[in-house]
Tab-separated table of C-alpha atoms and ligand atoms in Angstrom:
chain	number	residue	atom	x	y	z
A	130	MET	CA	46.860	-16.841	145.479
A	131	ALA	CA	49.045	-13.514	146.053
A	132	HIS	CA	52.895	-14.372	146.004
A	133	GLU	CA	56.130	-11.732	146.964
A	134	ALA	CA	57.936	-11.265	143.798
A	135	THR	CA	59.149	-8.141	142.278
A	136	ARG	CA	58.733	-9.136	138.920
A	137	VAL	CA	56.989	-11.898	136.770
A	138	LEU	CA	59.195	-15.392	135.876
A	139	LEU	CA	58.177	-17.202	133.200
A	140	ASP	CA	57.811	-21.049	133.926
A	141	GLU	CA	59.858	-23.905	132.282
A	142	SER	CA	56.920	-23.438	129.368
A	143	ARG	CA	58.266	-19.968	129.327
A	144	ILE	CA	55.005	-18.692	130.223
A	145	PRO	CA	54.295	-16.010	133.198
A	146	ASN	CA	53.572	-17.571	136.495
A	147	ALA	CA	51.452	-14.373	137.566
A	148	TRP	CA	49.347	-11.547	136.642
A	149	TYR	CA	50.258	-8.515	137.053
A	150	ASN	CA	47.928	-5.996	138.901
A	151	ILE	CA	49.573	-2.421	138.215
A	152	VAL	CA	46.232	-0.518	141.089
A	153	PRO	CA	49.009	-0.991	144.254
A	154	ASP	CA	51.716	0.908	142.265
A	155	LEU	CA	49.439	3.738	141.070
A	156	PRO	CA	49.959	6.903	143.221
A	157	ALA	CA	46.048	6.972	144.086
A	158	PRO	CA	43.412	4.267	143.522
A	159	PRO	CA	40.931	4.688	140.799
A	160	PRO	CA	37.125	5.915	141.837
A	161	PRO	CA	35.146	2.961	143.173
A	162	PRO	CA	32.094	1.976	141.094
A	163	LEU	CA	28.872	3.225	142.564
A	164	HIS	CA	25.668	1.461	143.167
A	165	PRO	CA	23.113	3.202	140.708
A	166	GLY	CA	20.401	3.628	143.497
A	167	THR	CA	22.340	4.652	146.407
A	168	ARG	CA	25.042	6.128	144.591
A	169	GLU	CA	27.499	4.343	147.434
A	170	PRO	CA	30.699	2.124	146.777
A	171	ILE	CA	29.355	-1.108	145.732
A	172	GLY	CA	30.571	-4.130	147.965
A	173	PRO	CA	31.326	-7.691	146.951
A	174	ALA	CA	27.476	-8.929	148.046
A	175	ASP	CA	26.510	-6.471	144.957
A	176	LEU	CA	28.586	-8.196	142.416
A	177	ALA	CA	27.718	-11.750	143.412
A	178	PRO	CA	24.862	-12.759	141.397
A	179	LEU	CA	26.857	-11.827	138.469
A	180	PHE	CA	30.253	-12.937	138.962
A	181	PRO	CA	32.136	-15.990	141.176
A	182	ALA	CA	33.460	-14.741	144.606
A	183	GLU	CA	37.894	-15.420	143.294
A	184	LEU	CA	36.746	-12.844	140.082
A	185	ILE	CA	35.263	-10.188	142.789
A	186	ALA	CA	38.628	-10.819	144.795
A	187	GLN	CA	40.895	-9.948	141.695
A	188	GLU	CA	38.826	-6.943	140.792
A	189	VAL	CA	39.762	-4.892	143.941
A	190	SER	CA	42.767	-6.845	145.078
A	191	GLY	CA	45.824	-4.806	146.144
A	192	GLU	CA	47.699	-7.520	145.574
A	193	ARG	CA	50.904	-6.952	142.956
A	194	PHE	CA	50.756	-10.126	141.769
A	195	ILE	CA	48.363	-12.845	141.539
A	196	GLU	CA	49.861	-16.417	140.763
A	197	ILE	CA	48.089	-18.144	137.812
A	198	PRO	CA	46.466	-21.314	138.427
A	199	GLN	CA	48.387	-24.424	137.152
A	200	SER	CA	45.264	-25.546	134.884
A	201	VAL	CA	45.014	-22.211	133.521
A	202	ARG	CA	48.568	-22.557	132.374
A	203	ASP	CA	47.863	-25.681	131.172
A	204	VAL	CA	45.269	-23.961	128.846
A	205	TYR	CA	47.470	-20.820	127.674
A	206	ARG	CA	50.102	-23.651	127.049
A	207	LEU	CA	47.909	-24.457	123.852
A	208	TRP	CA	48.791	-20.873	122.423
A	209	ARG	CA	51.310	-19.260	124.647
A	210	PRO	CA	53.707	-17.843	124.763
A	211	THR	CA	53.095	-15.806	121.660
A	212	PRO	CA	55.721	-14.950	118.936
A	213	LEU	CA	56.866	-11.618	119.470
A	214	ILE	CA	58.283	-10.917	115.468
A	215	ARG	CA	60.307	-7.648	114.526
A	216	ALA	CA	58.810	-6.238	111.360
A	217	ARG	CA	61.721	-5.729	109.513
A	218	ARG	CA	59.999	-6.180	105.968
A	219	LEU	CA	57.553	-3.424	106.605
A	220	GLU	CA	60.663	-1.309	108.016
A	221	ARG	CA	62.233	-1.570	104.946
A	222	ALA	CA	59.242	-0.876	103.053
A	223	LEU	CA	58.315	2.160	104.766
A	224	GLY	CA	62.395	2.921	104.726
A	225	THR	CA	62.535	3.826	108.209
A	226	PRO	CA	65.269	3.965	110.950
A	227	ALA	CA	62.945	2.809	113.717
A	228	ARG	CA	62.779	-0.425	114.634
A	229	ILE	CA	59.223	-2.163	114.976
A	230	TYR	CA	58.309	-4.820	117.194
A	231	TYR	CA	54.872	-6.833	116.971
A	232	LYS	CA	53.363	-9.336	119.608
A	233	TYR	CA	50.952	-11.707	118.240
A	234	GLU	CA	48.045	-12.677	119.969
A	235	GLY	CA	46.051	-14.385	117.056
A	236	GLY	CA	47.553	-17.740	117.019
A	237	SER	CA	45.115	-18.370	119.955
A	238	PRO	CA	41.847	-21.071	119.080
A	239	ALA	CA	39.931	-17.880	118.926
A	240	GLY	CA	42.443	-15.837	117.170
A	241	SER	CA	42.900	-13.131	119.380
A	242	HIS	CA	43.896	-12.027	122.977
A	243	LYS	CA	40.341	-12.685	124.334
A	244	PRO	CA	41.130	-16.342	125.668
A	245	ASN	CA	43.885	-15.007	127.830
A	246	THR	CA	41.193	-13.854	130.067
A	247	ALA	CA	38.147	-15.795	128.827
A	248	VAL	CA	40.105	-19.023	130.448
A	249	PRO	CA	40.627	-17.783	133.928
A	250	GLN	CA	37.127	-16.672	133.676
A	251	ALA	CA	35.652	-19.841	132.797
A	252	TYR	CA	38.174	-21.647	135.624
A	253	TYR	CA	37.092	-19.893	138.396
A	254	ASN	CA	33.131	-20.124	137.548
A	255	ALA	CA	33.383	-23.777	137.372
A	256	ARG	CA	35.078	-24.209	140.576
A	257	GLU	CA	32.994	-22.288	142.199
A	258	GLY	CA	30.212	-24.442	140.975
A	259	VAL	CA	28.617	-21.985	137.856
A	260	ARG	CA	26.946	-24.006	135.813
A	261	ARG	CA	26.547	-21.734	133.025
A	262	LEU	CA	28.146	-18.318	131.440
A	263	THR	CA	26.241	-15.760	129.715
A	264	THR	CA	28.073	-12.971	127.751
A	265	GLU	CA	27.729	-10.517	125.106
A	266	THR	CA	29.434	-9.910	121.960
A	267	GLY	CA	30.277	-7.530	119.416
A	268	ALA	CA	32.260	-8.440	116.463
A	269	GLY	CA	32.177	-11.714	117.702
A	270	GLN	CA	35.675	-12.744	118.940
A	271	TRP	CA	34.905	-12.119	122.651
A	272	GLY	CA	31.934	-14.639	122.471
A	273	SER	CA	34.416	-17.054	120.116
A	274	ALA	CA	36.827	-16.995	122.929
A	275	LEU	CA	33.996	-17.856	126.235
A	276	ALA	CA	32.733	-20.424	124.258
A	277	PHE	CA	36.208	-21.994	123.409
A	278	ALA	CA	37.184	-21.932	127.417
A	279	CYS	CA	33.782	-22.903	128.663
A	280	ALA	CA	34.321	-26.292	126.801
A	281	GLN	CA	37.646	-26.354	128.223
A	282	TYR	CA	35.472	-26.357	131.758
A	283	GLY	CA	32.399	-28.216	130.917
A	284	LEU	CA	30.213	-25.046	131.069
A	285	ASP	CA	27.315	-24.097	129.581
A	286	CYS	CA	28.141	-20.824	127.422
A	287	GLU	CA	25.447	-18.125	126.013
A	288	VAL	CA	26.117	-15.505	124.101
A	289	TRP	CA	24.044	-11.979	122.771
A	290	MET	CA	25.513	-11.546	119.868
A	291	VAL	CA	25.094	-7.832	118.312
A	292	ARG	CA	22.200	-7.858	115.643
A	293	ALA	CA	24.442	-5.983	113.295
A	294	SER	CA	27.524	-8.554	113.601
A	295	TYR	CA	25.532	-11.217	113.781
A	296	ASP	CA	23.998	-10.542	110.152
A	297	GLN	CA	27.223	-9.424	108.962
A	298	LYS	CA	29.522	-12.424	110.381
A	299	PRO	CA	27.603	-15.733	110.040
A	300	HIS	CA	31.053	-17.829	110.263
A	301	ARG	CA	31.667	-16.275	114.001
A	302	ARG	CA	28.411	-17.522	114.782
A	303	SER	CA	29.570	-20.614	113.603
A	304	LEU	CA	32.849	-20.671	115.676
A	305	MET	CA	30.845	-20.070	118.488
A	306	ARG	CA	28.449	-23.181	117.972
A	307	VAL	CA	31.286	-25.422	117.110
A	308	TYR	CA	32.757	-24.432	120.472
A	309	GLY	CA	29.275	-25.243	121.821
A	310	ALA	CA	27.602	-21.883	122.538
A	311	THR	CA	23.922	-21.053	122.180
A	312	LEU	CA	23.672	-17.980	120.608
A	313	HIS	CA	20.888	-14.840	120.673
A	314	ALA	CA	21.255	-11.888	118.195
A	315	SER	CA	20.269	-8.652	120.558
A	316	PRO	CA	17.954	-7.132	120.828
A	317	SER	CA	16.157	-10.798	121.925
A	318	PRO	CA	12.797	-11.630	122.730
A	319	VAL	CA	14.186	-13.352	125.378
A	320	THR	CA	15.254	-10.835	128.045
A	321	GLU	CA	13.060	-7.839	129.334
A	322	ALA	CA	15.598	-5.039	128.174
A	323	GLY	CA	15.635	-7.001	125.167
A	324	ALA	CA	11.620	-7.095	124.462
A	325	ARG	CA	11.845	-3.438	125.518
A	326	ILE	CA	14.005	-2.264	122.889
A	327	LEU	CA	12.499	-4.376	119.759
A	328	ALA	CA	8.670	-2.986	120.839
A	329	ALA	CA	10.214	0.183	120.371
A	330	ASP	CA	12.328	-0.687	117.044
A	331	PRO	CA	11.786	-4.431	115.480
A	332	ALA	CA	14.738	-3.575	113.032
A	333	SER	CA	17.045	-2.359	115.919
A	334	PRO	CA	20.992	-3.115	115.023
A	335	GLY	CA	21.722	-3.820	118.495
A	336	SER	CA	24.723	-2.321	120.335
A	337	LEU	CA	26.962	-4.046	122.573
A	338	GLY	CA	25.658	-2.009	125.705
A	339	ILE	CA	22.206	-3.179	124.591
A	340	ALA	CA	23.438	-6.808	124.354
A	341	ILE	CA	25.783	-6.519	128.016
A	342	SER	CA	22.123	-5.524	129.728
A	343	GLU	CA	20.260	-8.721	128.138
A	344	ALA	CA	23.440	-10.894	129.322
A	345	VAL	CA	23.559	-9.371	133.014
A	346	GLU	CA	19.598	-9.662	132.969
A	347	ALA	CA	19.979	-13.293	132.313
A	348	ALA	CA	22.526	-14.082	134.796
A	349	ALA	CA	21.133	-12.561	137.836
A	350	GLY	CA	17.662	-13.987	137.331
A	351	ALA	CA	19.534	-17.835	137.403
A	352	GLU	CA	21.305	-19.308	140.613
A	353	ASP	CA	23.250	-21.422	138.428
A	354	THR	CA	24.899	-18.570	136.067
A	355	ARG	CA	27.073	-16.085	136.022
A	356	TYR	CA	28.094	-13.627	133.676
A	357	ALA	CA	31.446	-12.728	132.061
A	358	LEU	CA	32.610	-9.540	130.845
A	359	GLY	CA	35.867	-9.396	127.922
A	360	SER	CA	37.082	-6.088	128.961
A	361	VAL	CA	36.747	-2.997	130.744
A	362	LEU	CA	37.243	-4.471	134.181
A	363	ASN	CA	40.007	-4.644	136.529
A	364	HIS	CA	40.507	-8.401	136.437
A	365	VAL	CA	39.985	-8.678	133.025
A	366	LEU	CA	42.464	-5.792	132.172
A	367	MET	CA	45.130	-7.837	134.686
A	368	HIS	CA	44.801	-11.290	133.279
A	369	GLN	CA	45.604	-9.656	129.887
A	370	THR	CA	48.834	-8.975	131.032
A	371	VAL	CA	50.626	-12.200	130.277
A	372	ILE	CA	51.281	-10.372	126.984
A	373	GLY	CA	53.204	-7.858	128.245
A	374	GLU	CA	55.078	-9.992	131.034
A	375	GLU	CA	55.958	-12.623	127.979
A	376	ALA	CA	57.022	-9.346	125.494
A	377	ILE	CA	59.486	-7.933	128.206
A	378	GLU	CA	61.105	-11.162	128.244
A	379	GLN	CA	61.301	-11.772	124.686
A	380	LEU	CA	62.467	-8.255	123.402
A	381	ALA	CA	65.499	-8.576	126.226
A	382	GLU	CA	66.406	-10.979	124.218
A	383	PHE	CA	66.570	-8.912	120.668
A	384	GLY	CA	68.840	-6.752	123.761
A	385	GLU	CA	65.786	-4.098	123.281
A	386	THR	CA	63.794	-1.844	125.353
A	387	PRO	CA	60.850	-0.180	123.784
A	388	ASP	CA	60.805	3.719	123.494
A	389	LEU	CA	57.047	3.373	122.734
A	390	ILE	CA	54.265	1.365	123.254
A	391	VAL	CA	50.931	1.322	120.765
A	392	GLY	CA	47.897	-0.271	121.474
A	393	CYS	CA	44.279	0.027	119.834
A	394	THR	CA	41.252	0.467	122.690
A	395	GLY	CA	37.869	-0.783	122.783
A	396	GLY	CA	37.093	-1.667	126.451
A	397	GLY	CA	41.115	-1.275	126.763
A	398	SER	CA	42.102	-4.718	127.716
A	399	ASN	CA	44.664	-5.951	124.836
A	400	PHE	CA	46.598	-2.377	125.473
A	401	ALA	CA	46.622	-2.197	129.204
A	402	GLY	CA	47.905	-6.049	128.562
A	403	LEU	CA	50.690	-5.173	126.424
A	404	ALA	CA	51.619	-2.007	128.734
A	405	PHE	CA	51.154	-2.049	132.192
A	406	PRO	CA	54.288	-4.486	132.964
A	407	PHE	CA	56.722	-2.028	130.959
A	408	LEU	CA	54.798	0.946	133.206
A	409	ARG	CA	55.898	-1.109	136.363
A	410	GLY	CA	59.447	0.071	136.330
A	411	LYS	CA	58.013	3.720	135.274
A	412	LEU	CA	55.852	3.687	138.211
A	413	ALA	CA	58.691	2.733	140.610
A	414	GLY	CA	60.307	5.892	139.863
A	415	GLY	CA	62.263	4.605	137.083
A	416	THR	CA	62.430	5.336	133.028
A	417	GLY	CA	60.009	3.849	130.724
A	418	PRO	CA	58.562	3.922	127.675
A	419	GLU	CA	56.134	6.487	126.253
A	420	VAL	CA	52.624	4.706	126.050
A	421	ARG	CA	49.932	5.205	123.249
A	422	ALA	CA	46.374	4.601	123.196
A	423	VAL	CA	44.895	4.661	119.416
A	424	GLU	CA	40.601	4.829	118.858
A	425	PRO	CA	38.420	4.721	115.972
A	426	ALA	CA	37.348	8.248	114.900
A	427	ALA	CA	34.259	7.095	115.139
A	428	CYS	CA	33.710	5.747	118.742
A	429	PRO	CA	36.482	8.443	120.820
A	430	SER	CA	35.946	7.715	124.295
A	431	PHE	CA	39.144	9.133	125.823
A	432	THR	CA	39.663	11.906	122.996
A	433	ARG	CA	36.367	13.177	122.823
A	434	GLY	CA	34.116	11.522	125.745
A	435	ARG	CA	33.683	12.811	129.365
A	436	TYR	CA	35.137	11.410	132.440
A	437	ALA	CA	32.018	10.631	134.410
A	438	TYR	CA	30.129	8.065	136.128
A	439	ASP	CA	28.414	6.232	133.404
A	440	PHE	CA	26.366	2.678	133.295
A	441	GLY	CA	28.095	0.035	131.464
A	442	ASP	CA	25.550	-0.875	129.404
A	443	THR	CA	21.836	0.759	127.811
A	444	ALA	CA	19.078	-0.452	130.405
A	445	GLY	CA	21.439	0.403	133.387
A	446	LEU	CA	21.586	-2.601	134.662
A	447	THR	CA	25.408	-2.497	135.747
A	448	PRO	CA	27.119	-0.692	138.539
A	449	LEU	CA	27.873	2.880	137.649
A	450	LEU	CA	31.621	3.276	136.779
A	451	LYS	CA	33.607	6.241	136.089
A	452	MET	CA	35.103	6.332	133.299
A	453	HIS	CA	35.846	8.079	129.585
A	454	THR	CA	32.149	7.477	127.919
A	455	LEU	CA	30.095	8.881	125.018
A	456	GLY	CA	27.145	7.781	126.996
A	457	HIS	CA	25.482	4.794	127.183
A	458	ASP	CA	23.105	5.757	125.008
A	459	PHE	CA	25.487	6.152	122.171
A	460	VAL	CA	25.363	3.895	119.148
A	461	PRO	CA	28.728	3.893	117.068
A	462	ASP	CA	28.211	4.153	113.574
A	463	PRO	CA	28.890	0.721	111.889
A	464	ILE	CA	32.921	0.579	111.330
A	465	HIS	CA	34.165	-2.764	110.595
A	466	ALA	CA	36.061	-2.763	113.873
A	467	GLY	CA	33.255	-3.824	116.095
A	468	GLY	CA	35.892	-4.680	119.046
A	469	LEU	CA	36.424	-0.684	119.471
A	470	ARG	CA	32.558	0.406	119.438
A	471	TYR	CA	31.774	0.498	123.158
A	472	HIS	CA	30.598	3.998	124.703
A	473	GLY	CA	33.197	3.883	127.413
A	474	MET	CA	36.413	2.831	128.226
A	475	ALA	CA	38.077	0.591	131.499
A	476	PRO	CA	37.858	2.984	134.349
A	477	LEU	CA	41.293	2.033	135.120
A	478	LEU	CA	42.869	3.466	132.171
A	479	SER	CA	40.490	6.285	132.172
A	480	HIS	CA	41.797	6.893	135.789
A	481	MET	CA	45.701	6.442	134.388
A	482	TYR	CA	44.654	8.796	131.307
A	483	VAL	CA	43.599	11.600	133.293
A	484	LEU	CA	46.799	11.077	135.417
A	485	GLY	CA	48.986	11.898	132.674
A	486	MET	CA	50.463	8.284	132.219
A	487	PHE	CA	49.732	8.027	128.254
A	488	GLN	CA	48.482	9.210	125.392
A	489	ALA	CA	45.665	8.717	123.188
A	490	VAL	CA	45.215	9.605	119.540
A	491	THR	CA	42.000	8.727	116.715
A	492	ARG	CA	42.396	7.134	113.029
A	493	SER	CA	39.741	7.016	110.644
A	494	GLN	CA	38.470	3.615	109.170
A	495	SER	CA	40.226	3.801	105.956
A	496	GLU	CA	43.445	4.948	107.124
A	497	CYS	CA	43.564	2.340	109.289
A	498	PHE	CA	42.465	-0.839	106.443
A	499	GLU	CA	44.984	1.337	104.405
A	500	ALA	CA	47.632	-0.265	107.112
A	501	GLY	CA	46.244	-3.348	107.622
A	502	VAL	CA	46.439	-4.042	103.944
A	503	ARG	CA	49.877	-2.198	103.901
A	504	PHE	CA	50.828	-5.040	106.901
A	505	ALA	CA	49.751	-8.132	105.088
A	506	ARG	CA	51.323	-7.304	102.404
A	507	THR	CA	54.964	-6.768	104.026
A	508	GLU	CA	54.076	-9.072	107.363
A	509	GLY	CA	52.165	-11.880	105.885
A	510	ILE	CA	49.740	-11.431	108.550
A	511	VAL	CA	46.223	-9.827	107.908
A	512	PRO	CA	45.424	-8.313	111.072
A	513	ALA	CA	41.707	-8.099	112.792
A	514	PRO	CA	40.068	-4.371	111.979
A	515	GLU	CA	40.716	-3.306	115.521
A	516	PRO	CA	45.239	-3.866	115.463
A	517	THR	CA	44.827	-1.559	112.460
A	518	HIS	CA	44.574	1.516	114.422
A	519	ALA	CA	47.650	0.546	116.360
A	520	LEU	CA	49.040	-0.494	112.863
A	521	ALA	CA	48.490	2.973	111.461
A	522	GLU	CA	49.711	4.820	114.224
A	523	THR	CA	52.332	2.421	114.125
A	524	ILE	CA	53.582	3.582	111.005
A	525	ALA	CA	53.081	7.358	110.826
A	526	GLU	CA	55.437	7.234	113.860
A	527	ALA	CA	57.858	4.648	112.009
A	528	GLU	CA	57.534	7.717	109.029
A	529	ARG	CA	58.172	10.279	111.482
A	530	CYS	CA	61.069	8.636	112.262
A	531	ARG	CA	62.190	8.899	108.988
A	532	GLU	CA	62.139	12.259	108.829
A	533	THR	CA	64.226	13.016	111.862
A	534	GLY	CA	66.470	9.561	111.266
A	535	GLU	CA	65.362	8.593	115.080
A	536	GLU	CA	66.040	5.010	115.588
A	537	LYS	CA	62.975	4.734	117.573
A	538	VAL	CA	62.148	1.125	118.609
A	539	ILE	CA	58.190	0.980	118.515
A	540	LEU	CA	56.272	-2.059	120.244
A	541	THR	CA	52.673	-2.629	119.230
A	542	ALA	CA	49.877	-5.055	119.979
A	543	LEU	CA	48.767	-7.247	116.951
A	544	CYS	CA	46.079	-8.634	119.234
A	545	GLY	CA	44.056	-10.419	116.744
A	546	HIS	CA	44.308	-11.951	112.665
A	547	GLY	CA	41.247	-10.645	110.229
A	548	HIS	CA	40.191	-13.704	108.965
A	549	PHE	CA	36.265	-13.372	109.749
A	550	ASP	CA	36.670	-10.060	108.358
A	551	LEU	CA	37.865	-10.551	104.515
A	552	ALA	CA	34.632	-9.040	103.890
A	553	ALA	CA	35.685	-5.771	105.305
A	554	TYR	CA	39.210	-6.212	103.546
A	555	ASP	CA	37.021	-6.487	99.897
A	556	ARG	CA	34.962	-3.285	100.678
A	557	HIS	CA	38.468	-1.364	101.130
A	558	LEU	CA	39.950	-2.830	98.100
A	559	ALA	CA	36.971	-2.133	96.133
A	560	GLY	CA	37.168	1.722	97.154
A	561	GLU	CA	33.786	1.537	98.894
A	562	MET	CA	35.028	1.907	102.664
A	563	GLU	CA	33.212	4.724	104.570
A	564	ASP	CA	34.888	7.339	106.834
A	565	TYR	CA	32.289	8.615	109.146
A	566	THR	CA	32.947	12.124	110.849
A	567	LEU	CA	31.483	12.163	114.410
A	568	PRO	CA	29.291	15.706	114.849
A	569	GLN	CA	29.847	17.472	118.682
A	570	GLU	CA	26.150	17.503	118.432
A	571	ARG	CA	25.645	13.534	118.692
A	572	ILE	CA	28.037	13.455	121.633
A	573	GLU	CA	26.254	16.197	123.214
A	574	ALA	CA	22.901	14.177	122.713
A	575	SER	CA	24.003	11.037	124.002
A	576	LEU	CA	26.380	12.719	127.446
A	577	ALA	CA	23.124	14.949	128.027
A	578	GLY	CA	21.167	11.495	129.172
A	579	LEU	CA	24.266	10.838	131.838
A	580	PRO	CA	22.871	9.576	135.272
B	112	PLP	C1	38.109	-7.013	121.793
B	112	PLP	C2	39.253	-6.887	120.784
B	112	PLP	C3	39.124	-5.576	120.801
B	112	PLP	C4	38.786	-4.255	121.546
B	112	PLP	O1	39.418	-4.872	122.996
B	112	PLP	P1	39.851	-4.191	123.799
B	112	PLP	O2	39.439	-4.553	125.329
B	112	PLP	O3	39.947	-2.923	123.594
B	112	PLP	O4	41.273	-5.154	123.574
B	112	PLP	C5	40.684	-5.393	120.029
B	112	PLP	N1	41.239	-6.092	119.360
B	112	PLP	C6	40.734	-7.599	118.830
B	112	PLP	C7	41.077	-8.180	118.344
B	112	PLP	C8	39.601	-7.671	120.030
B	112	PLP	O5	39.014	-9.154	119.931
């Protein structure tokens, strides 16, 4: 249901009453997804085997605001509103005149921002009579979030988890099983896509692209089953705008407006969720913050990928999406920020990047863990490996401010905690963290496989 507000209001629990859809405010709409066979723009019927009607409608919606159903707000209330915290101890340790604020999403049941979209996705599927959701997960954060959301609405949840993470992160598996999900290590023998890859390479470590192929195949082949994606799509980015809407109100209580917003980008959803509401005023002709995306040096979609139509998965089952991509066959090096190891980027963000609406930079794995440790020792929260990318950039910016004396207000998304990633922190502390350099030839080789 759409409504005619010009801004999002917080309800009596201080939770936003609507999600913000940035698409109608853009100077030009993003290029449409294409059917892989006909190369024509896809229609709702093409997506119906995968998604419920309401989410398809949201994916292509031209409404600026979409009301958040009461049932979803009731679940959000378990952990929302999330805190906005000024990092005074980090500022002091850095000796910076910059003021650093972080919006902390790690207090959700799954420990990240992912339940912000998992809950509405489960809700709309359940309302339309779906019985089972399939999905992929890399590091396990999205799988945990969807398993939790499915438990809220009585849906079965089946998760294909990238083999490398499945082996490295047994406790993420346990969490998903506690919430009632069924798990497969991907590639798995239970799908054609997985069996084909296993036949070629029985020791395949898997990738997000492979796991997506398996989950999509399982959903498309069953009447009562749909598929859920944790990032990349327009409706996912929109659901995450609750982060930015709350942050606008909370920063106003501090009497502040941000000069710079920094976020990490895997598929782009936590970054978009924080930044889009702040860009609304800028798009309406006013002023607004500078915005900066941070991606891993080992998986640099914005900074070294190509803006082209590509598949969202490895087997080529998804529609073609116009996005910054390293190629759907690209298998990133095994960095610990599993949530950032995706070959593509949200088409909506890719479009906005080309329009010059934000910048993108990369950070290496070891400087990110260094930033994570520094943050933990000052602010107390151990960040997930993904948001340490945003923290590394935030710290570098605050250090630049120390040189120039600039009192910049920096806002960053601390989109998850790192309690399931302590083995990676151990490696960092033992000096065993590897930095991978990504040779240009590897990118060229993988881009040669673009459709
Ligand atoms: C999944 C995940 C990411 C990457 O996904 P985005 O869509 O880019 O936000 C980043 N951080 C955490 C904590 C995640 O769980």
